[in-house]
Coordinates of C-alpha atoms in Angstrom, one line a residue:
X1 CA -7.6 -14.7 1.6
X2 CA -10.5 -17.3 0.2
X3 CA -12.8 -14.6 -1.5
X4 CA -15.0 -11.8 -0.6
X5 CA -16.7 -13.0 2.8
X6 CA -13.7 -14.7 3.8
X7 CA -11.7 -11.5 3.3
X8 CA -14.3 -9.5 5.6
X9 CA -13.9 -12.3 8.3
X10 CA -10.1 -11.8 8.2
X11 CA -10.4 -8.0 8.3
X12 CA -12.4 -8.0 11.1
X13 CA -10.2 -9.9 13.0
X14 CA -7.1 -8.3 12.2
X15 CA -8.8 -4.9 12.8
X16 CA -10.0 -6.5 16.5
X17 CA -6.2 -8.0 17.2
X18 CA -5.0 -4.2 16.7
X19 CA -3.9 -3.6 12.8
X20 CA -3.3 -0.1 12.3
X21 CA -3.7 -0.1 8.1
X22 CA -5.6 -2.3 5.8
X23 CA -4.1 -2.8 2.4
X24 CA -6.8 -4.2 -0.4
X25 CA -4.5 -6.6 -2.6
X26 CA -5.9 -9.1 -5.0
X27 CA -4.1 -9.4 -8.2
X28 CA -6.3 -12.3 -9.5
X29 CA -9.6 -10.3 -8.7
X30 CA -11.8 -8.1 -11.6
X31 CA -12.4 -4.7 -10.7
X32 CA -15.8 -4.9 -9.9
X33 CA -14.9 -7.5 -7.2
X34 CA -12.4 -5.3 -5.9
X35 CA -15.1 -2.5 -5.7
X36 CA -17.7 -4.3 -3.9
X37 CA -15.0 -5.8 -1.2
X38 CA -13.5 -2.0 -1.0
X39 CA -17.2 -0.9 0.0
X40 CA -17.6 -3.4 2.5
X41 CA -14.5 -3.4 4.0
X42 CA -14.7 0.9 4.7
X43 CA -17.2 0.5 7.1
X44 CA -15.1 -2.3 9.2
X45 CA -12.0 0.1 8.9
X46 CA -13.9 3.3 9.6
X47 CA -15.6 1.7 12.8
X48 CA -12.1 1.0 13.8
X49 CA -10.6 4.1 12.7
X50 CA -7.9 2.6 10.7
X51 CA -7.1 3.8 7.0
X52 CA -8.3 1.4 4.1
X53 CA -5.4 1.2 1.2
X54 CA -6.2 0.1 -2.2
X55 CA -3.5 -1.7 -4.1
X56 CA -2.6 -0.2 -7.4
X57 CA -6.1 1.0 -8.6
X58 CA -6.8 4.4 -8.1
X59 CA -9.8 4.2 -9.6
X60 CA -10.9 1.7 -7.2
X61 CA -9.9 3.7 -4.5
X62 CA -11.4 7.3 -5.9
X63 CA -15.2 4.9 -6.4
X64 CA -15.2 3.5 -3.2
X65 CA -13.9 6.6 -1.1
X66 CA -10.6 4.3 0.4
X67 CA -8.3 6.4 2.2
X68 CA -5.3 5.6 -0.3
X69 CA -3.5 3.6 -2.5
X70 CA -0.1 2.1 -2.6
X71 CA 1.6 2.2 -6.2
X72 CA 4.4 0.5 -7.7
X73 CA 7.0 1.3 -10.0
X74 CA 5.0 0.6 -13.2
X75 CA 1.5 2.2 -11.9
X76 CA 0.6 5.7 -12.0
X77 CA 3.2 8.5 -11.1
X78 CA 2.8 9.6 -7.4
X79 CA 2.1 13.2 -8.7
X80 CA -0.8 12.1 -10.8
X81 CA -1.7 10.0 -8.2
X82 CA -1.8 12.8 -5.4
X83 CA -3.6 15.3 -8.0
X84 CA -6.5 12.2 -8.7
X85 CA -6.5 11.9 -4.9
X86 CA -6.3 14.9 -3.2
X87 CA -3.9 16.0 -0.5
X88 CA -5.6 14.0 2.6
X89 CA -5.0 10.3 0.8
X90 CA -2.4 8.4 1.8
X91 CA -0.3 7.2 -0.8
X92 CA 2.6 4.8 -0.5
X93 CA 5.1 3.1 -2.9
X94 CA 7.2 0.4 -3.7
X95 CA 11.0 0.3 -3.8
X96 CA 13.3 -2.4 -4.6
X97 CA 16.6 -0.7 -5.1
X98 CA 19.0 2.2 -3.8
X99 CA 18.2 4.3 -6.9
X100 CA 14.6 4.0 -6.0
X101 CA 14.8 5.1 -2.5
X102 CA 17.1 7.9 -3.6
X103 CA 14.0 8.9 -6.0
X104 CA 11.3 8.2 -3.5
X105 CA 12.9 10.5 -1.2
X106 CA 13.2 13.6 -3.2
X107 CA 9.3 13.2 -3.8
X108 CA 8.4 14.8 -0.4
X109 CA 5.0 14.9 0.6
X110 CA 4.1 13.4 -2.9
X111 CA 3.8 10.0 -0.8
X112 CA 3.3 9.3 2.7
X113 CA 5.3 5.8 3.0
X114 CA 7.7 3.5 0.9
X115 CA 7.3 -0.6 1.0
X116 CA 10.3 -2.5 0.6
X117 CA 10.0 -5.7 -1.7
X118 CA 10.1 -8.6 -1.3
X119 CA 9.6 -9.3 2.4
X120 CA 12.7 -9.9 3.9
X121 CA 12.1 -13.3 5.0
X122 CA 12.0 -14.6 1.7
X123 CA 15.3 -13.3 0.1
X124 CA 19.0 -14.4 0.8
X125 CA 20.9 -13.2 3.7
X126 CA 23.3 -11.4 1.0
X127 CA 20.5 -9.7 -0.2
X128 CA 18.8 -9.0 3.3
X129 CA 21.6 -7.2 4.1
X130 CA 21.3 -5.1 1.3
X131 CA 17.7 -4.4 2.5
X132 CA 18.9 -3.1 5.8
X133 CA 20.9 -0.7 4.5
X134 CA 18.1 0.7 2.3
X135 CA 16.2 1.0 5.6
X136 CA 19.2 2.6 7.0
X137 CA 18.8 5.3 4.1
X138 CA 15.2 5.7 4.3
X139 CA 15.8 6.3 7.9
X140 CA 16.9 9.5 7.2
X141 CA 14.7 10.5 4.6
X142 CA 10.9 11.8 5.5
X143 CA 9.4 8.6 4.9
X144 CA 7.4 6.0 6.6
X145 CA 8.4 2.2 5.7
X146 CA 6.5 -1.0 5.3
X147 CA 7.5 -4.4 4.6
X148 CA 5.6 -5.9 1.4

């Protein structure tokens, strides 16, 4: 989003526009920059009653006091993340195929939502129909869904 200051501006505008969750995702940044931004985002998100989720980095979520973390299939396992962050933290998990959806549904309260990636508008129609089938399967589980 153009760096620290720009990220704060965009987040403030999004909060004023009514977003219901903010995820800090900056894959190219070093961890200290993540932490600095998370610490500056928290007062904004808290003022609006919106949770701040940190992408991938459980250590940054803990250090900043964020509301949760979104993890991928190659990050720490959900049970370990839940032990580290505790029962009140929001934990999201990325899924990309039916096997991962089934595994996510089996996790129950270990995770709070799943994210289906890649974003549907970026994938061919034939693949989008498979994503829609996955969404239907998720709808029969106990999970919330977000598009990544």
